[in-house]
């Protein structure tokens, strides 16, 4: 009645089931755009077939969930969120405590595995029509690190696993604060590292906004839009936003106007003009990132497939006009700061995201519409050190967990976890069919494009991810997958109940 599999290779079981419905992705860098699949002549029939395929993949994932995760929570939001980030605040709760923030005494000392912790998430809304948009803070009850977690306790009605105790309060996700964001949807929201109550947002206008959430009520008192600061420097909307990890109050933004703007909110005025405007991109600037070691180094990427590194001390052009975009999309060599490094044609598609390594000062990664994640070394930037292949659609976001582990989310409905220390490891032909050795884990719980994800810095290996179908998921892969000793891999086994490892052929039909 049982079949056994190597735990470190268990994700292969799911992938093999999925290959019954779709061919495995190519593991070599794509040399040209992949030809589009021939659609069904009837668009309605094509949509129905795609929905059935997605549903079948989701059923496979759900049946394997108890063996791949220590924890999974699924929460349906009223509106989709384009952004998610864990906040650093953690509050100890006793068993059965209400997670709304209104009640709940600290857990008693020495209570062992009882009790939970209240973590917080920063999310937003993307509404339609006249509905108001909000910047929101949600509370999430997670088991304490010493809690006894039973991943086999899968709740089919809620789509969750992780039976860490019998209290229903565990695992709940509640929105406890809403701040009116009247200009429109929240494209991205990020807190300031030196003060997590200070949050910056980008939306559908050129302005960026800064809120001190400690000065706002839990529910908007009226219809008035009340940010603490309005950052003036862009003429068009954007997504890119990054706070300085070194200097309080400094941040950079990117926009569809081709600009990268530097701001300092320490001046105290409500309207804050850009200290510096960096011009060098010939198209939309999708993302910006601040270096963790070099106080003055930032990077930017965009739809022109260019990576630019900037020194924020360089004299910029604080004028309103964007030379890089006003001249037919060609980058300007006059006006604005010159980048310290420039990589053209860094990817074969638009570059959507950039992230510097938090520990290694020379490494950074980029995520692209060409379905790859590029690993770069600033000492040799003529070509990427390595391309991570595992997504089947464009990559939206990349984020490091530590010096060697990172994640990426994609329009292919997946969040992939990569371990760079495994690059080059030998694989059997069978394992190679399921992905490169550095592909540690593939989260397949979403049924729509994954817009953003975030590592929880207060609970290692716990991830939050949001998708376009209003779903927020909090998940923690099984510890044996990432903590297994290579020398003991052959001894690490997991039992899979027959019939629970995937769907039968007649079910797929």
Tab-separated table of C-alpha atoms in Angstrom:
chain	number	residue	atom	x	y	z
A	1	UNK	CA	0.000	0.000	0.000
A	2	UNK	CA	2.976	2.320	0.095
A	3	UNK	CA	5.565	3.609	-2.320
A	4	UNK	CA	8.772	5.236	-1.108
A	5	UNK	CA	10.678	8.116	-2.651
A	6	UNK	CA	13.800	10.066	-1.766
A	7	UNK	CA	12.525	13.100	0.111
A	8	UNK	CA	15.095	15.382	-1.455
A	9	UNK	CA	13.746	14.361	-4.865
A	10	UNK	CA	10.061	14.260	-3.998
A	11	UNK	CA	9.256	17.326	-6.073
A	12	UNK	CA	10.169	15.149	-9.047
A	13	UNK	CA	7.096	13.020	-8.353
A	14	UNK	CA	4.833	15.999	-8.924
A	15	UNK	CA	6.754	17.131	-11.973
A	16	UNK	CA	6.496	13.671	-13.519
A	17	UNK	CA	2.750	13.719	-13.033
A	18	UNK	CA	2.579	17.144	-14.627
A	19	UNK	CA	4.495	15.903	-17.667
A	20	UNK	CA	1.407	13.885	-18.559
A	21	UNK	CA	-0.202	17.224	-19.350
A	22	UNK	CA	2.698	19.358	-20.581
A	23	UNK	CA	6.264	18.727	-21.743
A	24	UNK	CA	9.114	19.551	-19.343
A	25	UNK	CA	10.723	22.997	-19.758
A	26	UNK	CA	13.941	23.366	-21.678
A	27	UNK	CA	16.976	23.551	-19.394
A	28	UNK	CA	19.273	25.319	-21.837
A	29	UNK	CA	19.201	29.109	-22.256
A	30	UNK	CA	16.589	29.924	-24.898
A	31	UNK	CA	18.177	31.125	-28.120
A	32	UNK	CA	14.968	32.519	-29.574
A	33	UNK	CA	11.415	33.154	-28.368
A	34	UNK	CA	9.552	29.908	-27.861
A	35	UNK	CA	6.895	29.414	-30.569
A	36	UNK	CA	3.398	30.009	-29.280
A	37	UNK	CA	1.125	27.034	-28.831
A	38	UNK	CA	-1.534	26.769	-31.532
A	39	UNK	CA	-4.779	27.857	-29.878
A	40	UNK	CA	-8.038	26.030	-30.301
A	41	UNK	CA	-10.108	27.559	-33.125
A	42	UNK	CA	-12.853	28.385	-30.617
A	43	UNK	CA	-11.468	30.767	-27.921
A	44	UNK	CA	-14.141	29.695	-25.433
A	45	UNK	CA	-13.175	26.039	-25.823
A	46	UNK	CA	-9.507	26.978	-25.475
A	47	UNK	CA	-10.234	28.776	-22.203
A	48	UNK	CA	-12.168	25.796	-20.868
A	49	UNK	CA	-9.318	23.422	-21.744
A	50	UNK	CA	-6.812	25.689	-20.005
A	51	UNK	CA	-8.983	25.862	-16.907
A	52	UNK	CA	-9.197	22.077	-16.822
A	53	UNK	CA	-5.431	21.798	-17.152
A	54	UNK	CA	-4.859	24.242	-14.309
A	55	UNK	CA	-7.410	22.438	-12.157
A	56	UNK	CA	-5.744	19.076	-12.815
A	57	UNK	CA	-2.326	20.458	-11.876
A	58	UNK	CA	-3.769	21.948	-8.702
A	59	UNK	CA	-5.293	18.603	-7.697
A	60	UNK	CA	-1.912	16.932	-8.128
A	61	UNK	CA	-0.290	19.599	-5.969
A	62	UNK	CA	-2.956	19.353	-3.273
A	63	UNK	CA	-2.683	15.570	-2.998
A	64	UNK	CA	1.074	15.827	-2.468
A	65	UNK	CA	0.901	18.822	-0.121
A	66	UNK	CA	1.122	16.870	3.178
A	67	UNK	CA	4.456	15.390	2.090
A	68	UNK	CA	6.036	18.547	0.694
A	69	UNK	CA	5.123	21.157	3.314
A	70	UNK	CA	5.284	21.714	7.031
A	71	UNK	CA	2.682	24.452	6.660
A	72	UNK	CA	0.312	25.796	3.997
A	73	UNK	CA	-2.332	28.493	4.481
A	74	UNK	CA	-4.628	29.728	1.732
A	75	UNK	CA	-6.605	32.937	2.161
A	76	UNK	CA	-9.006	34.484	-0.358
A	77	UNK	CA	-8.718	38.249	-0.428
A	78	UNK	CA	-11.606	40.502	-1.420
A	79	UNK	CA	-9.432	41.970	-4.195
A	80	UNK	CA	-6.142	40.787	-5.686
A	81	UNK	CA	-2.930	42.182	-4.233
A	82	UNK	CA	-0.021	43.054	-6.514
A	83	UNK	CA	2.371	43.296	-3.587
A	84	UNK	CA	3.270	41.433	-0.404
A	85	UNK	CA	5.993	41.863	2.216
A	86	UNK	CA	6.481	40.450	5.698
A	87	UNK	CA	6.816	43.080	8.403
A	88	UNK	CA	9.442	42.459	11.116
A	89	UNK	CA	7.082	42.786	14.099
A	90	UNK	CA	6.245	39.523	15.887
A	91	UNK	CA	3.926	39.156	18.869
A	92	UNK	CA	3.705	36.057	21.077
A	93	UNK	CA	0.207	34.628	21.471
A	94	UNK	CA	-1.212	32.057	23.840
A	95	UNK	CA	-3.217	29.078	22.580
A	96	UNK	CA	-6.574	30.165	21.239
A	97	UNK	CA	-5.659	33.853	21.177
A	98	UNK	CA	-7.530	36.087	18.758
A	99	UNK	CA	-5.228	37.130	15.936
A	100	UNK	CA	-7.067	40.343	15.129
A	101	UNK	CA	-4.737	42.323	17.363
A	102	UNK	CA	-7.539	43.209	19.815
A	103	UNK	CA	-6.848	40.459	22.348
A	104	UNK	CA	-4.235	37.863	23.174
A	105	UNK	CA	-1.832	37.717	26.090
A	106	UNK	CA	1.838	36.848	25.561
A	107	UNK	CA	2.578	33.145	25.693
A	108	UNK	CA	3.736	31.922	29.043
A	109	UNK	CA	7.432	31.351	29.444
A	110	UNK	CA	8.457	27.750	29.111
A	111	UNK	CA	5.187	26.767	27.464
A	112	UNK	CA	6.985	24.494	25.038
A	113	UNK	CA	5.182	23.808	21.806
A	114	UNK	CA	1.938	25.523	22.852
A	115	UNK	CA	1.002	28.954	21.609
A	116	UNK	CA	1.673	30.757	18.373
A	117	UNK	CA	3.190	33.937	17.033
A	118	UNK	CA	1.378	36.770	15.304
A	119	UNK	CA	3.295	37.914	12.245
A	120	UNK	CA	2.251	40.783	9.976
A	121	UNK	CA	2.019	41.184	6.207
A	122	UNK	CA	1.950	44.320	4.094
A	123	UNK	CA	-0.450	43.953	1.149
A	124	UNK	CA	-2.610	46.169	-1.070
A	125	UNK	CA	-5.649	46.084	-3.317
A	126	UNK	CA	-6.217	46.240	-7.067
A	127	UNK	CA	-9.901	47.006	-7.429
A	128	UNK	CA	-12.052	47.761	-10.447
A	129	UNK	CA	-14.533	50.497	-11.196
A	130	UNK	CA	-15.416	52.929	-8.410
A	131	UNK	CA	-14.257	50.651	-5.601
A	132	UNK	CA	-11.702	52.252	-3.276
A	133	UNK	CA	-8.170	50.919	-2.988
A	134	UNK	CA	-6.329	50.398	0.289
A	135	UNK	CA	-2.893	49.745	1.684
A	136	UNK	CA	-3.451	46.969	4.215
A	137	UNK	CA	-1.745	45.229	7.125
A	138	UNK	CA	-2.772	41.620	7.761
A	139	UNK	CA	-1.990	39.470	10.789
A	140	UNK	CA	-0.962	35.830	10.381
A	141	UNK	CA	-0.870	33.312	13.241
A	142	UNK	CA	2.097	31.001	12.756
A	143	UNK	CA	3.265	28.187	15.027
A	144	UNK	CA	6.159	29.024	17.289
A	145	UNK	CA	9.498	27.551	16.206
A	146	UNK	CA	9.270	24.929	18.970
A	147	UNK	CA	5.667	23.967	18.140
A	148	UNK	CA	4.895	20.403	17.140
A	149	UNK	CA	3.722	20.575	13.530
A	150	UNK	CA	1.880	17.693	11.888
A	151	UNK	CA	1.964	18.367	8.144
A	152	UNK	CA	-0.289	15.379	7.508
A	153	UNK	CA	-3.249	17.190	9.072
A	154	UNK	CA	-4.553	18.604	5.797
A	155	UNK	CA	-7.781	20.615	5.927
A	156	UNK	CA	-9.370	20.049	2.530
A	157	UNK	CA	-12.149	22.589	3.118
A	158	UNK	CA	-9.673	25.399	3.727
A	159	UNK	CA	-6.908	24.117	1.489
A	160	UNK	CA	-4.435	24.141	4.359
A	161	UNK	CA	-2.035	21.726	5.976
A	162	UNK	CA	-0.065	21.982	9.167
A	163	UNK	CA	-1.963	20.642	12.150
A	164	UNK	CA	0.079	22.449	14.770
A	165	UNK	CA	-2.418	22.020	17.589
A	166	UNK	CA	-6.189	21.884	17.808
A	167	UNK	CA	-6.963	25.559	18.294
A	168	UNK	CA	-8.905	27.065	15.394
A	169	UNK	CA	-7.145	30.409	15.942
A	170	UNK	CA	-3.960	28.949	14.488
A	171	UNK	CA	-3.491	29.548	10.821
A	172	UNK	CA	-5.902	32.456	10.552
A	173	UNK	CA	-5.127	35.441	8.347
A	174	UNK	CA	-6.984	38.652	9.240
A	175	UNK	CA	-6.761	42.126	7.704
A	176	UNK	CA	-6.453	44.411	10.726
A	177	UNK	CA	-5.662	47.782	9.096
A	178	UNK	CA	-6.796	49.564	5.951
A	179	UNK	CA	-5.366	52.878	4.751
A	180	UNK	CA	-7.098	54.663	1.881
A	181	UNK	CA	-5.014	54.687	-1.311
A	182	UNK	CA	-7.293	56.868	-3.420
A	183	UNK	CA	-4.986	57.453	-6.424
A	184	UNK	CA	-5.635	53.829	-7.377
A	185	UNK	CA	-4.230	50.335	-6.935
A	186	UNK	CA	-1.131	49.637	-4.848
A	187	UNK	CA	1.473	48.486	-7.354
A	188	UNK	CA	4.097	47.947	-4.683
A	189	UNK	CA	4.501	48.624	-0.963
A	190	UNK	CA	7.726	48.364	1.043
A	191	UNK	CA	8.558	49.327	4.635
A	192	UNK	CA	11.607	51.347	5.660
A	193	UNK	CA	14.262	49.028	7.204
A	194	UNK	CA	15.048	51.406	10.062
A	195	UNK	CA	11.370	51.991	10.957
A	196	UNK	CA	8.822	49.386	9.871
A	197	UNK	CA	5.926	51.764	10.585
A	198	UNK	CA	7.007	53.902	7.624
A	199	UNK	CA	5.783	52.454	4.317
A	200	UNK	CA	6.263	53.718	0.759
A	201	UNK	CA	3.927	52.832	-2.124
A	202	UNK	CA	3.756	53.146	-5.904
A	203	UNK	CA	0.467	53.395	-7.764
A	204	UNK	CA	-1.034	54.314	-11.141
A	205	UNK	CA	0.193	57.928	-11.010
A	206	UNK	CA	3.679	59.382	-11.207
A	207	UNK	CA	3.793	60.235	-7.498
A	208	UNK	CA	5.006	57.848	-4.821
A	209	UNK	CA	3.564	57.999	-1.315
A	210	UNK	CA	4.925	57.497	2.186
A	211	UNK	CA	2.699	56.544	5.130
A	212	UNK	CA	3.395	56.312	8.846
A	213	UNK	CA	0.954	53.506	9.639
A	214	UNK	CA	1.168	54.269	13.379
A	215	UNK	CA	-0.617	57.578	12.675
A	216	UNK	CA	-3.579	56.009	10.859
A	217	UNK	CA	-6.686	54.350	12.320
A	218	UNK	CA	-7.433	50.713	11.659
A	219	UNK	CA	-10.269	51.731	9.324
A	220	UNK	CA	-10.311	54.984	7.307
A	221	UNK	CA	-12.336	57.607	9.154
A	222	UNK	CA	-13.411	59.314	5.930
A	223	UNK	CA	-12.709	59.658	2.225
A	224	UNK	CA	-9.647	61.858	2.614
A	225	UNK	CA	-6.341	60.580	1.241
A	226	UNK	CA	-3.717	61.343	3.906
A	227	UNK	CA	-0.149	60.236	3.119
A	228	UNK	CA	2.599	61.722	5.265
A	229	UNK	CA	4.719	62.470	2.166
A	230	UNK	CA	4.118	62.751	-1.570
A	231	UNK	CA	7.242	62.078	-3.631
A	232	UNK	CA	7.411	64.191	-6.806
A	233	UNK	CA	9.702	63.124	-9.623
A	234	UNK	CA	7.906	60.877	-12.127
A	235	UNK	CA	5.419	61.590	-14.892
A	236	UNK	CA	4.105	58.038	-15.129
A	237	UNK	CA	3.288	55.109	-12.897
A	238	UNK	CA	5.772	52.467	-11.867
A	239	UNK	CA	6.537	49.469	-9.709
A	240	UNK	CA	10.189	49.871	-8.750
A	241	UNK	CA	10.752	50.971	-5.153
A	242	UNK	CA	13.663	50.389	-2.772
A	243	UNK	CA	14.603	51.898	0.599
A	244	UNK	CA	18.224	52.420	1.531
A	245	UNK	CA	19.351	49.796	4.068
A	246	UNK	CA	22.001	52.283	5.251
A	247	UNK	CA	20.497	55.798	5.551
A	248	UNK	CA	17.165	56.440	7.250
A	249	UNK	CA	14.596	58.099	5.023
A	250	UNK	CA	16.315	57.568	1.662
A	251	UNK	CA	14.709	55.630	-1.158
A	252	UNK	CA	14.816	55.233	-4.934
A	253	UNK	CA	11.905	54.742	-7.315
A	254	UNK	CA	11.510	53.702	-10.956
A	255	UNK	CA	8.810	54.467	-13.485
A	256	UNK	CA	7.436	54.012	-16.941
A	257	UNK	CA	8.871	57.436	-17.829
A	258	UNK	CA	12.355	55.896	-17.947
A	259	UNK	CA	13.574	57.651	-14.799
A	260	UNK	CA	15.157	56.506	-11.566
A	261	UNK	CA	14.581	59.063	-8.784
A	262	UNK	CA	16.328	59.460	-5.423
A	263	UNK	CA	14.382	60.931	-2.485
A	264	UNK	CA	15.091	61.882	1.122
A	265	UNK	CA	12.004	62.252	3.335
A	266	UNK	CA	13.992	63.612	6.283
A	267	UNK	CA	13.306	67.170	5.113
A	268	UNK	CA	9.871	66.891	6.701
A	269	UNK	CA	7.809	68.584	3.992
A	270	UNK	CA	4.722	66.792	2.706
A	271	UNK	CA	5.729	67.254	-0.936
A	272	UNK	CA	9.255	65.930	-1.456
A	273	UNK	CA	11.129	66.701	-4.671
A	274	UNK	CA	13.674	64.272	-6.097
A	275	UNK	CA	17.245	64.872	-4.947
A	276	UNK	CA	18.546	63.230	-8.088
A	277	UNK	CA	17.110	61.877	-11.329
A	278	UNK	CA	19.106	59.205	-13.138
A	279	UNK	CA	18.605	59.050	-16.898
A	280	UNK	CA	19.994	56.189	-18.912
A	281	UNK	CA	17.222	53.778	-19.773
A	282	UNK	CA	15.540	53.849	-23.169
A	283	UNK	CA	12.265	52.306	-22.040
A	284	UNK	CA	10.208	51.544	-18.943
A	285	UNK	CA	12.287	51.056	-15.770
A	286	UNK	CA	10.740	48.065	-14.053
A	287	UNK	CA	12.754	47.728	-10.852
A	288	UNK	CA	15.449	49.256	-8.664
A	289	UNK	CA	17.520	47.801	-5.846
A	290	UNK	CA	19.907	49.200	-3.243
A	291	UNK	CA	23.198	47.438	-2.558
A	292	UNK	CA	23.495	45.934	0.940
A	293	UNK	CA	27.202	46.691	1.397
A	294	UNK	CA	27.930	49.752	-0.731
A	295	UNK	CA	26.105	52.738	0.743
A	296	UNK	CA	26.029	54.610	-2.566
A	297	UNK	CA	25.370	51.843	-5.102
A	298	UNK	CA	21.958	51.222	-6.663
A	299	UNK	CA	20.896	49.199	-9.694
A	300	UNK	CA	18.045	49.474	-12.184
A	301	UNK	CA	16.577	47.261	-14.920
A	302	UNK	CA	13.924	47.764	-17.556
A	303	UNK	CA	12.140	46.863	-20.734
A	304	UNK	CA	15.160	47.979	-22.767
A	305	UNK	CA	16.907	44.788	-21.520
A	306	UNK	CA	19.616	46.927	-19.921
A	307	UNK	CA	21.137	46.655	-16.431
A	308	UNK	CA	22.512	49.907	-15.032
A	309	UNK	CA	24.480	50.441	-11.821
A	310	UNK	CA	24.565	53.961	-10.409
A	311	UNK	CA	26.502	55.914	-7.795
A	312	UNK	CA	23.919	58.052	-5.971
A	313	UNK	CA	26.605	60.672	-5.254
A	314	UNK	CA	26.889	61.493	-8.979
A	315	UNK	CA	25.363	64.839	-9.962
A	316	UNK	CA	22.003	64.128	-11.588
A	317	UNK	CA	19.361	66.009	-13.501
A	318	UNK	CA	16.551	67.105	-11.224
A	319	UNK	CA	14.624	68.735	-14.065
A	320	UNK	CA	11.157	67.461	-14.952
A	321	UNK	CA	11.949	66.367	-18.493
A	322	UNK	CA	13.180	62.848	-19.123
A	323	UNK	CA	15.731	62.990	-21.914
A	324	UNK	CA	15.936	59.208	-22.096
A	325	UNK	CA	12.256	58.863	-22.975
A	326	UNK	CA	11.579	62.130	-24.794
A	327	UNK	CA	13.917	61.308	-27.667
A	328	UNK	CA	12.045	58.453	-29.210
A	329	UNK	CA	13.085	55.957	-26.551
A	330	UNK	CA	16.842	56.365	-27.041
A	331	UNK	CA	19.028	56.713	-23.986
A	332	UNK	CA	20.483	60.182	-23.566
A	333	UNK	CA	24.167	60.778	-23.073
A	334	UNK	CA	23.658	64.357	-22.006
A	335	UNK	CA	22.006	65.337	-18.733
A	336	UNK	CA	21.490	63.097	-15.765
A	337	UNK	CA	24.052	60.886	-14.090
A	338	UNK	CA	26.094	58.466	-16.090
A	339	UNK	CA	25.886	54.887	-14.811
A	340	UNK	CA	29.033	53.336	-13.400
A	341	UNK	CA	28.239	50.038	-15.172
A	342	UNK	CA	26.002	49.257	-18.125
A	343	UNK	CA	25.006	45.870	-19.553
A	344	UNK	CA	23.075	45.947	-22.817
A	345	UNK	CA	21.044	42.982	-24.037
A	346	UNK	CA	21.446	41.384	-20.622
A	347	UNK	CA	18.425	39.162	-21.324
A	348	UNK	CA	16.437	38.168	-24.372
A	349	UNK	CA	13.308	39.800	-22.957
A	350	UNK	CA	12.223	42.658	-20.696
A	351	UNK	CA	13.957	42.622	-17.307
A	352	UNK	CA	11.355	42.817	-14.543
A	353	UNK	CA	13.326	42.542	-11.316
A	354	UNK	CA	16.729	42.971	-9.682
A	355	UNK	CA	18.075	41.928	-6.283
A	356	UNK	CA	21.549	42.301	-4.772
A	357	UNK	CA	22.919	39.463	-2.677
A	358	UNK	CA	22.571	40.348	1.042
A	359	UNK	CA	25.970	38.886	1.961
A	360	UNK	CA	28.138	38.587	-1.141
A	361	UNK	CA	28.909	42.114	-2.317
A	362	UNK	CA	29.698	41.008	-5.885
A	363	UNK	CA	26.568	39.013	-6.748
A	364	UNK	CA	23.104	40.037	-7.906
A	365	UNK	CA	20.242	38.373	-9.799
A	366	UNK	CA	17.744	39.517	-12.401
A	367	UNK	CA	14.380	38.106	-13.448
A	368	UNK	CA	13.246	38.429	-17.046
A	369	UNK	CA	10.379	37.954	-19.451
A	370	UNK	CA	12.596	35.410	-21.246
A	371	UNK	CA	11.676	32.983	-18.417
A	372	UNK	CA	15.153	32.926	-16.865
A	373	UNK	CA	16.820	34.239	-13.714
A	374	UNK	CA	20.290	35.615	-14.393
A	375	UNK	CA	23.129	35.394	-11.849
A	376	UNK	CA	25.677	38.206	-12.244
A	377	UNK	CA	29.075	39.170	-10.829
A	378	UNK	CA	29.879	42.904	-10.843
A	379	UNK	CA	33.536	42.062	-11.488
A	380	UNK	CA	32.668	40.423	-14.817
A	381	UNK	CA	29.514	41.858	-16.284
A	382	UNK	CA	29.938	41.035	-19.961
A	383	UNK	CA	27.758	37.942	-19.475
A	384	UNK	CA	25.852	36.246	-16.638
A	385	UNK	CA	27.674	33.732	-14.472
A	386	UNK	CA	24.732	31.361	-14.760
A	387	UNK	CA	21.138	31.245	-15.979
A	388	UNK	CA	18.530	29.561	-13.797
A	389	UNK	CA	16.055	27.735	-16.028
A	390	UNK	CA	12.867	26.354	-14.537
A	391	UNK	CA	10.034	28.770	-15.293
A	392	UNK	CA	7.809	28.448	-18.348
A	393	UNK	CA	6.672	32.079	-18.452
A	394	UNK	CA	8.089	35.488	-17.578
A	395	UNK	CA	9.654	36.026	-14.148
A	396	UNK	CA	8.092	38.881	-12.180
A	397	UNK	CA	10.112	39.046	-8.959
A	398	UNK	CA	13.316	37.700	-7.398
A	399	UNK	CA	14.400	37.837	-3.745
A	400	UNK	CA	17.284	36.337	-1.759
A	401	UNK	CA	16.811	34.367	1.456
A	402	UNK	CA	20.525	34.222	2.230
A	403	UNK	CA	23.835	34.181	0.377
A	404	UNK	CA	23.016	31.071	-1.681
A	405	UNK	CA	19.227	30.591	-1.646
A	406	UNK	CA	16.767	32.750	-3.558
A	407	UNK	CA	13.231	32.608	-4.842
A	408	UNK	CA	11.474	33.719	-8.019
A	409	UNK	CA	7.800	34.071	-8.933
A	410	UNK	CA	6.367	33.934	-12.404
A	411	UNK	CA	3.387	34.183	-14.684
A	412	UNK	CA	3.572	30.373	-14.893
A	413	UNK	CA	1.790	30.234	-11.489
A	414	UNK	CA	4.913	28.978	-9.713
A	415	UNK	CA	7.277	30.186	-7.015
A	416	UNK	CA	10.646	28.502	-7.486
A	417	UNK	CA	13.277	28.179	-4.773
A	418	UNK	CA	16.889	27.933	-5.954
A	419	UNK	CA	20.002	26.792	-4.098
A	420	UNK	CA	23.106	28.079	-5.874
A	421	UNK	CA	25.358	25.745	-3.883
A	422	UNK	CA	23.901	22.871	-5.924
A	423	UNK	CA	24.885	24.255	-9.328
A	424	UNK	CA	26.895	21.654	-11.227
A	425	UNK	CA	25.877	18.664	-9.115
A	426	UNK	CA	25.611	15.414	-11.005
A	427	UNK	CA	22.119	14.229	-11.936
A	428	UNK	CA	20.685	11.082	-13.379
A	429	UNK	CA	18.945	11.506	-16.748
A	430	UNK	CA	15.642	10.913	-14.970
A	431	UNK	CA	16.262	13.706	-12.453
A	432	UNK	CA	17.509	16.059	-15.158
A	433	UNK	CA	14.125	15.833	-16.866
A	434	UNK	CA	12.537	17.515	-13.850
A	435	UNK	CA	14.869	20.499	-13.650
A	436	UNK	CA	18.439	21.553	-12.947
A	437	UNK	CA	20.098	20.510	-9.653
A	438	UNK	CA	19.867	24.049	-8.256
A	439	UNK	CA	16.051	23.987	-8.459
A	440	UNK	CA	15.411	23.070	-4.827
A	441	UNK	CA	11.636	23.433	-4.704
A	442	UNK	CA	8.674	24.455	-6.844
A	443	UNK	CA	5.576	25.821	-5.118
A	444	UNK	CA	2.558	24.957	-7.262
A	445	UNK	CA	-0.307	26.088	-5.044
A	446	UNK	CA	-1.435	29.037	-7.154
A	447	UNK	CA	-3.824	28.793	-10.088
A	448	UNK	CA	-3.072	32.221	-11.542
A	449	UNK	CA	-0.055	34.450	-12.183
A	450	UNK	CA	2.009	35.054	-9.036
A	451	UNK	CA	2.497	38.811	-8.724
A	452	UNK	CA	4.840	38.957	-5.735
A	453	UNK	CA	6.280	36.922	-2.871
A	454	UNK	CA	8.281	37.561	0.299
A	455	UNK	CA	10.577	35.620	2.642
A	456	UNK	CA	9.743	35.941	6.336
A	457	UNK	CA	12.925	37.216	8.008
A	458	UNK	CA	11.561	36.316	11.459
A	459	UNK	CA	10.628	32.739	10.544
A	460	UNK	CA	13.187	31.230	8.188
A	461	UNK	CA	11.905	29.473	5.080
A	462	UNK	CA	8.341	30.724	5.527
A	463	UNK	CA	7.044	32.442	2.385
A	464	UNK	CA	4.022	34.574	1.524
A	465	UNK	CA	2.894	34.789	-2.109
A	466	UNK	CA	-0.009	36.532	-3.868
A	467	UNK	CA	-1.627	35.808	-7.215
A	468	UNK	CA	-3.978	37.576	-9.593
A	469	UNK	CA	-6.974	35.465	-8.551
A	470	UNK	CA	-7.208	37.134	-5.092
A	471	UNK	CA	-5.283	34.356	-3.333
A	472	UNK	CA	-2.743	34.918	-0.561
A	473	UNK	CA	-0.769	31.836	0.479
A	474	UNK	CA	1.610	31.364	3.395
A	475	UNK	CA	3.744	28.236	3.151
A	476	UNK	CA	6.791	26.516	4.574
A	477	UNK	CA	8.337	23.637	2.646
A	478	UNK	CA	9.158	20.446	4.548
A	479	UNK	CA	12.324	20.943	6.574
A	480	UNK	CA	13.844	17.721	5.257
A	481	UNK	CA	13.937	19.199	1.748
A	482	UNK	CA	16.276	22.096	2.563
A	483	UNK	CA	18.015	20.810	5.708
A	484	UNK	CA	18.882	17.280	4.575
A	485	UNK	CA	22.504	16.167	4.846
A	486	UNK	CA	23.876	15.188	1.440
A	487	UNK	CA	25.641	12.222	3.044
A	488	UNK	CA	22.348	10.912	4.382
A	489	UNK	CA	20.147	11.514	1.342
A	490	UNK	CA	19.757	7.817	0.656
A	491	UNK	CA	18.524	7.283	4.194
A	492	UNK	CA	15.895	10.014	4.096
A	493	UNK	CA	12.657	8.458	2.866
A	494	UNK	CA	9.027	9.413	2.963
A	495	UNK	CA	5.983	7.171	2.568
A	496	UNK	CA	3.402	8.186	-0.007
A	497	UNK	CA	0.016	6.521	0.336
A	498	UNK	CA	-0.908	4.797	-2.920
A	499	UNK	CA	-3.359	6.888	-4.884
A	500	UNK	CA	-2.318	10.128	-3.157
A	501	UNK	CA	0.828	10.822	-5.182
A	502	UNK	CA	-1.004	12.076	-8.250
A	503	UNK	CA	-3.970	11.686	-10.563
A	504	UNK	CA	-4.758	8.650	-12.611
A	505	UNK	CA	-4.874	8.907	-16.383
A	506	UNK	CA	-8.678	8.688	-16.457
A	507	UNK	CA	-8.896	11.581	-13.987
A	508	UNK	CA	-6.685	13.718	-16.235
A	509	UNK	CA	-8.899	12.980	-19.177
